[in-house]
Short mmCIF file of C-alpha atoms in Angstrom, two decimals:
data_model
loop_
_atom_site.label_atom_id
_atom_site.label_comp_id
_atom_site.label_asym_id
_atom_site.label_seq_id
_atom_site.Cartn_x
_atom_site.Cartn_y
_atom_site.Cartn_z
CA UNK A 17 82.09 87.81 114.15
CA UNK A 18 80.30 87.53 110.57
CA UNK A 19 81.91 85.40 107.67
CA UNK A 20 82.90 88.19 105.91
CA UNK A 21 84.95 90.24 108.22
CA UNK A 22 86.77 86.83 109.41
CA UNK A 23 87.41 85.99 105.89
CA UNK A 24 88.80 89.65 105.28
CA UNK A 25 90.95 89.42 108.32
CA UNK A 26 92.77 85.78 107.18
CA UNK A 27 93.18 87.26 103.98
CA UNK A 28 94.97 90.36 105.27
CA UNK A 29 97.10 88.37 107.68
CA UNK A 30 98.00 86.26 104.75
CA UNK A 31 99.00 89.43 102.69
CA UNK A 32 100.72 90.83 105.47
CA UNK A 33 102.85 87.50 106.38
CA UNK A 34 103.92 87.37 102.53
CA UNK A 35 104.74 90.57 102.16
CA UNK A 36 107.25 90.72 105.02
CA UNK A 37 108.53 87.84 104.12
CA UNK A 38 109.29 89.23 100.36
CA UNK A 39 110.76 91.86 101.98
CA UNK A 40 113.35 89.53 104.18
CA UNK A 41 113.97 88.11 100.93
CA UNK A 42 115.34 91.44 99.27
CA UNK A 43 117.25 92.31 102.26
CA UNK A 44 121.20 93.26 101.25
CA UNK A 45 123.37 91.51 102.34
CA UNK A 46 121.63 87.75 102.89
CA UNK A 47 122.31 87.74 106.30
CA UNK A 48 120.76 90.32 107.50
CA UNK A 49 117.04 89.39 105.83
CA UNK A 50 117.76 85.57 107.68
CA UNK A 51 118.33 87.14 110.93
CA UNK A 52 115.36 89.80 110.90
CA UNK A 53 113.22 87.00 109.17
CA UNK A 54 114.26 84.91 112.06
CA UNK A 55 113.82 87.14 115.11
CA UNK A 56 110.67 88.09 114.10
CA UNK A 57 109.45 84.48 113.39
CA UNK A 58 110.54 83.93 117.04
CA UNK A 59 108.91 86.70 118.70
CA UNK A 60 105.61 86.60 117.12
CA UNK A 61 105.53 83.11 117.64
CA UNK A 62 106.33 83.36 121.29
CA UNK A 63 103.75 86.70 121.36
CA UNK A 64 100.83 84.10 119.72
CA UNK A 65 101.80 81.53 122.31
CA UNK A 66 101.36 83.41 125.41
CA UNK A 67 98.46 85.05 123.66
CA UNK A 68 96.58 81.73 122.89
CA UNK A 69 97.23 80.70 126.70
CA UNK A 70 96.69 83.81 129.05
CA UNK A 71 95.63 86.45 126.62
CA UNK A 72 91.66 85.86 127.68
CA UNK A 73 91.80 87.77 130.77
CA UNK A 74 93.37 90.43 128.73
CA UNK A 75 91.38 90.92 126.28
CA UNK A 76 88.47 90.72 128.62
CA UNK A 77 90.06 93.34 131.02
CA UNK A 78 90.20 95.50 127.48
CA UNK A 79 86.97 98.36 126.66
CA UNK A 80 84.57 96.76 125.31
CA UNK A 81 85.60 98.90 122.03
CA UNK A 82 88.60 97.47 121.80
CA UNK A 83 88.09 93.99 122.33
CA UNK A 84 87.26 93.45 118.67
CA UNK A 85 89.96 94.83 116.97
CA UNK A 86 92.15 92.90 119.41
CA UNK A 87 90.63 89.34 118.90
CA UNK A 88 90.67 90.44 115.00
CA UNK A 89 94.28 91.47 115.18
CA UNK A 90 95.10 87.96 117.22
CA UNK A 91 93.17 86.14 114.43
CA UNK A 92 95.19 88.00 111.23
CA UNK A 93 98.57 87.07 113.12
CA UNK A 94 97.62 83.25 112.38
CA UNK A 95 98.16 83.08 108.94
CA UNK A 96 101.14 86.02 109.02
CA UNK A 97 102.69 83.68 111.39
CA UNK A 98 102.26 80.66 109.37
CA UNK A 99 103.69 82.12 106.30
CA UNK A 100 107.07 83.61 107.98
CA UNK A 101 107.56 80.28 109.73
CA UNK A 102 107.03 78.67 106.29
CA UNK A 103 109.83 80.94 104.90
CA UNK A 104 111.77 79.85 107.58
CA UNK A 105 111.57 76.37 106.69
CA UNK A 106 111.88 76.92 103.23
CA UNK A 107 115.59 79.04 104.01
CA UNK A 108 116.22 75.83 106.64
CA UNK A 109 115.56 73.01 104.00
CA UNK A 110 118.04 75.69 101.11
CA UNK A 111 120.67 75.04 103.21
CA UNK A 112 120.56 71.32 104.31
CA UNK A 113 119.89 70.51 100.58
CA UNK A 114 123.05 68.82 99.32
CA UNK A 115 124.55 70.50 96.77
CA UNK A 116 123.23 68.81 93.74
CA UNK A 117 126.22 66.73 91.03
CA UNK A 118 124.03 68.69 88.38
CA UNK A 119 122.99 71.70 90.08
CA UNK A 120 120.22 73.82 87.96
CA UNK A 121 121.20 77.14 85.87
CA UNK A 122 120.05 80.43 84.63
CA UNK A 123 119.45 80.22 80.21
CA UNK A 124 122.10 81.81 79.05
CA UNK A 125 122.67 84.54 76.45
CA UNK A 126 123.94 83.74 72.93
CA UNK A 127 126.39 85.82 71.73
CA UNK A 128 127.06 86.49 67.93
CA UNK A 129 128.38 89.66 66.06
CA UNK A 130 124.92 91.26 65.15
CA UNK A 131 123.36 90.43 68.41
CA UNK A 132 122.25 88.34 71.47
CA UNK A 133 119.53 85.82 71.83
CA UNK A 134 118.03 83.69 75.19
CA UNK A 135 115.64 80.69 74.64
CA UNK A 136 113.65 79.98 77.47
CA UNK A 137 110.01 78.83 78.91
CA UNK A 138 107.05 81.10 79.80
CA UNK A 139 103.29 81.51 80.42
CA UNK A 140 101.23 84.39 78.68
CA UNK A 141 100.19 85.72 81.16
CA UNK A 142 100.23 89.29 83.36
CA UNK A 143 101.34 89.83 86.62
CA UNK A 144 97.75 90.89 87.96
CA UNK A 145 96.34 87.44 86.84
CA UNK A 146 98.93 85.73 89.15
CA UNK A 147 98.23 87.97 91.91
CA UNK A 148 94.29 87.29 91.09
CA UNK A 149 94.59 83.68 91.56
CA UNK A 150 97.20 84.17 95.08
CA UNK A 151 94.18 86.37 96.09
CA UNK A 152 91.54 83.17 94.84
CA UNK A 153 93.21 81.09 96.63
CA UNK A 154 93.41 82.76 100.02
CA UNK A 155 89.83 83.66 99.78
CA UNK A 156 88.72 79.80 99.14
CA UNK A 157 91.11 78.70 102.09
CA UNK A 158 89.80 81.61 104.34
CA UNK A 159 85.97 80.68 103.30
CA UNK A 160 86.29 77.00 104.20
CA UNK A 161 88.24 77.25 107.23
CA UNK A 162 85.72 79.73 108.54
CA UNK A 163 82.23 77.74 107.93
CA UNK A 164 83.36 75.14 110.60
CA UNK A 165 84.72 78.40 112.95
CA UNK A 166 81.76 80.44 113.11
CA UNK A 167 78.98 77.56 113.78
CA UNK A 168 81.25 76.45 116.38
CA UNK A 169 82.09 72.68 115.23
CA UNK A 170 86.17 73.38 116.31
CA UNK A 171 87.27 71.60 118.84
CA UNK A 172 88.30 73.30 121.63
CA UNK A 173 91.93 72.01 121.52
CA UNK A 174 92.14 73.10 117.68
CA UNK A 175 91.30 76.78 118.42
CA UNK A 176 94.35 76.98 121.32
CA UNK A 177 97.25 76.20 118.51
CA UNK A 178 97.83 78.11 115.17
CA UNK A 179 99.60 75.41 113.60
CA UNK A 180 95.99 73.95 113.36
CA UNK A 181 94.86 76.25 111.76
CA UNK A 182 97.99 76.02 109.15
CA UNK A 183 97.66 72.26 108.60
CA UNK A 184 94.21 72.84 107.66
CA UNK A 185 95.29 75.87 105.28
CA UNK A 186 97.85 73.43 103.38
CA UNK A 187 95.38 70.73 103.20
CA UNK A 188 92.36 72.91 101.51
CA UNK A 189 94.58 74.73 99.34
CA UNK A 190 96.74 71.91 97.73
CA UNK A 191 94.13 70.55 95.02
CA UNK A 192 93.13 74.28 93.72
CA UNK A 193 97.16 74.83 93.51
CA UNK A 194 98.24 71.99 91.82
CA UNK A 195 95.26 72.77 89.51
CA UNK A 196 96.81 75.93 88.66
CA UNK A 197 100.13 74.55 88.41
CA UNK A 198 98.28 72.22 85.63
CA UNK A 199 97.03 74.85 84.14
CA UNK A 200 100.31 76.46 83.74
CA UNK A 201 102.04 73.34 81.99
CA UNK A 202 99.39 73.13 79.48
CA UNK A 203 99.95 76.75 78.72
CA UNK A 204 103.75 76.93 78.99
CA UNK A 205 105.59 77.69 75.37
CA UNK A 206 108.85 78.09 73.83
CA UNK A 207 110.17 81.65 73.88
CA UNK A 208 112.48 82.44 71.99
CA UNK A 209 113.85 86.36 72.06
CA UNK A 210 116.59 88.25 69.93
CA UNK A 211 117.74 91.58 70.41
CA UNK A 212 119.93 93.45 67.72
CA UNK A 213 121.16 97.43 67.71
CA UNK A 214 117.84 97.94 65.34
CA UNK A 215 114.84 95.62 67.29
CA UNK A 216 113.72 92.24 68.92
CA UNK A 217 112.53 89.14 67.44
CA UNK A 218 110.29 87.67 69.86
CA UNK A 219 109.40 83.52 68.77
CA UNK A 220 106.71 81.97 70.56
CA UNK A 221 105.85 78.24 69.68
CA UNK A 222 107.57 78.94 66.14
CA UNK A 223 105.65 82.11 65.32
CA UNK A 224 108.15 85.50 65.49
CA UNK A 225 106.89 88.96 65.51
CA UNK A 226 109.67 91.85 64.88
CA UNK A 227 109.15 94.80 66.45
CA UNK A 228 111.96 98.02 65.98
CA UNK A 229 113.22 99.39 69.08
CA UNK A 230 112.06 102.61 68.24
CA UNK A 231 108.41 101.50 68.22
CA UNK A 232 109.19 99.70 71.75
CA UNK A 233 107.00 101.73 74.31
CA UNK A 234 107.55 99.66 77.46
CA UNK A 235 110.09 96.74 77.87
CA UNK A 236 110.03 95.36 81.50
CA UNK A 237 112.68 92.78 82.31
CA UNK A 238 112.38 90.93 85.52
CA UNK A 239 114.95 88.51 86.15
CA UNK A 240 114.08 86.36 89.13
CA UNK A 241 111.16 86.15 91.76
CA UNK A 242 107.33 84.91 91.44
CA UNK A 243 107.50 87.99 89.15
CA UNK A 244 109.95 86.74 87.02
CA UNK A 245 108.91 87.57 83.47
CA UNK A 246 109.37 89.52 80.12
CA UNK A 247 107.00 92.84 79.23
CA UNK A 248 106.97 94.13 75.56
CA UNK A 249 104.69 96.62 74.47
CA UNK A 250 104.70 98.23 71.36
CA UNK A 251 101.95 99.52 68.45
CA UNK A 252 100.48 96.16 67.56
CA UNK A 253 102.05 93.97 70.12
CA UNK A 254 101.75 93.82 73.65
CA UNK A 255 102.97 90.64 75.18
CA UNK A 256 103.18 89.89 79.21
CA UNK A 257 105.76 86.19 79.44
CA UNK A 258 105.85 84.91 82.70
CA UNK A 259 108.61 82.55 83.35
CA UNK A 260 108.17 82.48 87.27
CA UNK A 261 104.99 80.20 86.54
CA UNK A 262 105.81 78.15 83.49
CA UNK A 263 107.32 74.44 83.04
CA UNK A 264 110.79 74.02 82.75
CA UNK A 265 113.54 71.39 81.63
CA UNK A 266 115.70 70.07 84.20
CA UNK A 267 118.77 71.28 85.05
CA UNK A 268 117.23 75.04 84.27
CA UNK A 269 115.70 77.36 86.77
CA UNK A 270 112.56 79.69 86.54
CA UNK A 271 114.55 82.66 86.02
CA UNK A 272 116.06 84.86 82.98
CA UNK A 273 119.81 86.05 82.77
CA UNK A 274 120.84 89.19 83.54
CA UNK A 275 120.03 91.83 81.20
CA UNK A 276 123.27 92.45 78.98
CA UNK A 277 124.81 96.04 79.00
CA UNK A 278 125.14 96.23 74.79
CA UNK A 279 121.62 95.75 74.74
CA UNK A 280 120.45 98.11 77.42
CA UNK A 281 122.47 100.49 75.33
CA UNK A 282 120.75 99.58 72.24
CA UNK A 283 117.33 100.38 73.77
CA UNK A 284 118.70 104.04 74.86
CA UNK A 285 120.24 104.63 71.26
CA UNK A 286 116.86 103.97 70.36
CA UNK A 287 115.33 106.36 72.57
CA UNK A 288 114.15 104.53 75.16
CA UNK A 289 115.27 105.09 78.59
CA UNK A 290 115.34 103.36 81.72
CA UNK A 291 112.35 104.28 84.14
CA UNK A 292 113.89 103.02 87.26
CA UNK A 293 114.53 100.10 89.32
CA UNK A 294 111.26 98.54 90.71
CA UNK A 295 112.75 96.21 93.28
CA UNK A 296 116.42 96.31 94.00
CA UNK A 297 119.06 93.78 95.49
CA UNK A 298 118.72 90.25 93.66
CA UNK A 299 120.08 90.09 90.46
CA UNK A 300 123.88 91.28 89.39
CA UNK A 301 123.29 93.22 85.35
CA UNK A 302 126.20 91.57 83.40
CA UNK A 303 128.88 93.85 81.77
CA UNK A 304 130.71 92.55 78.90
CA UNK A 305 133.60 93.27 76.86
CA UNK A 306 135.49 97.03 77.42
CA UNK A 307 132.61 97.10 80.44
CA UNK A 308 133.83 94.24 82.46
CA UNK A 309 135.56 96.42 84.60
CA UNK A 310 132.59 98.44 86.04
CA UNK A 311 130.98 97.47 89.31
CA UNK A 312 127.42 95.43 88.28
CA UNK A 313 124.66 96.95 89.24
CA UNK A 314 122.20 94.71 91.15
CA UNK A 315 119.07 95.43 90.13
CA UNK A 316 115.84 93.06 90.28
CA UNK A 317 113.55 94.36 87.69
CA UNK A 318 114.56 96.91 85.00
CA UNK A 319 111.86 99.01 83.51
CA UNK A 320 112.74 100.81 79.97
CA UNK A 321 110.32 103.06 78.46
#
């Protein structure tokens, strides 16, 4: 197999592994994304083992037109593999954490009679750029685990276990992350945001920029996730925060509070209305005052435009 094709593949399988996870993640209620996360961990685990052992004769018994889609297939499910059983471990470790004396929080709103206001940390910078370096990333892990693959320097014992070839994933990719997680300290500023019935104040680093409501084109508000973030665009302003990325205090989580109902209702007084929910099931919208009594909506990402 070339470089390139093998590198392609590893990527994909990577995609494809953190996709599904993602999706266990959104599952409604809990339990059901653990135990489909978990089956499937199991069985395509189990598939890979007996696979790696007796699935030679197999493939050779295959047309010879299918054998490389096969072996390609078999070599994509190493990384998807690696990355659901990762999830796994990461839901395994969640719940034998202790509960912490100080556990972490959400930044809450303030309240006052003219409007609301939530200080918190982010990194300027768009969702695509995040995904860019994710896709950076896998490339540079995929390229250097290959070299040694294709001229045949593997050990034979190293090509019969997947975990192999996860060890050796974690290992190359640490540096280039922790890199980017250096990056996003340096970058990481104070936000500070302020919505009233007429517009938002939006403080970054002590400089504010007011912007009207009705000159708001786009407002996307994404509460948790590696997408956590805040979207403002508007005629001279067009700011992308992303909190999912940036440094934060202890005691405070990478996340943003729940969007408040006055203010949603602000932004469709002022014309603007809601676009739709981009990924649902996470994050409760919190109703206050004569509203407490409505059912929250759980939404994940609220899009206003």
């Amino acid at each position: 197999m070339d470089v390139v094709p093998f590198i392609l593949t590893l990527i994909g399988g990577w995609l494809l592994g953190v996709a599904f996870v993602n999706w266990t993640l959104r599952m409604q209620p809990v339990r059901r994304g653990v135990i489909v996360h978990v089956g499937v961990a199991a069985v395509a685990t189990a598939v890979m083992i007996v696979g790696v052992e007796g699935g030679g004769a197999l493939i050779r018994a295959l047309p010879e037109v299918l054998r490389g889609p096969v072996v390609m297939g078999q070599l994509a499910l190493i990384p998807a593999i690696c990355w659901t059983l990762l999830g796994v471990l990461s839901r395994v470790t969640s719940l034998a954490r202790r509960p912490s004396r100080n556990p972490r929080t959400v930044p809450e709103w303030v309240e006052d009679r003219t409007g609301v206001t939530v200080t918190f940390h982010a990194v300027p910078m768009r969702l695509r750029t995040l995904y860019g370096w994710g896709i950076a990333l896998a490339a540079l892990v995929a390229v250097v685990i290959s070299i040694p693959i294709v001229n045949d320097a593997v050990p034979r014992w190293a090509t019969q276990s997947p975990m192999v070839f996860f060890a050796g994933a974690v290992i190359v990719a640490i540096p280039p992350y922790l890199v980017f997680r250096a990056v996003c300290a340096r970058l990481t500023r104070s936000v500070l945001l302020r919505f009233t019935s007429r517009g938002l104040t939006l403080t970054e680093d002590g400089v504010s920029v007011q912007i009207p409501l009705s000159r708001v084109t786009r407002l996307v508000w994404s509460a948790s996730g590696e997408s956590a973030r805040v979207e403002i665009q508007a005629p001279g302003a067009n700011r992308s925060l992303l909190v999912s990325v940036a440094r934060h205090g202890r005691g405070t989580l990478a996340q943003l509070p729940p969007l408040r109902a006055r203010t949603a209702s602000w932004l469709a007084e002022a014309g603007i209305a809601e676009a739709g929910i981009v990924e649902a099931g996470l994050v409760p919208v919190e109703h206050t005052g004569s509203r407490a009594k409505r059912a929250p909506a759980r939404v994940f990402e609220r899009v206003f435009e």
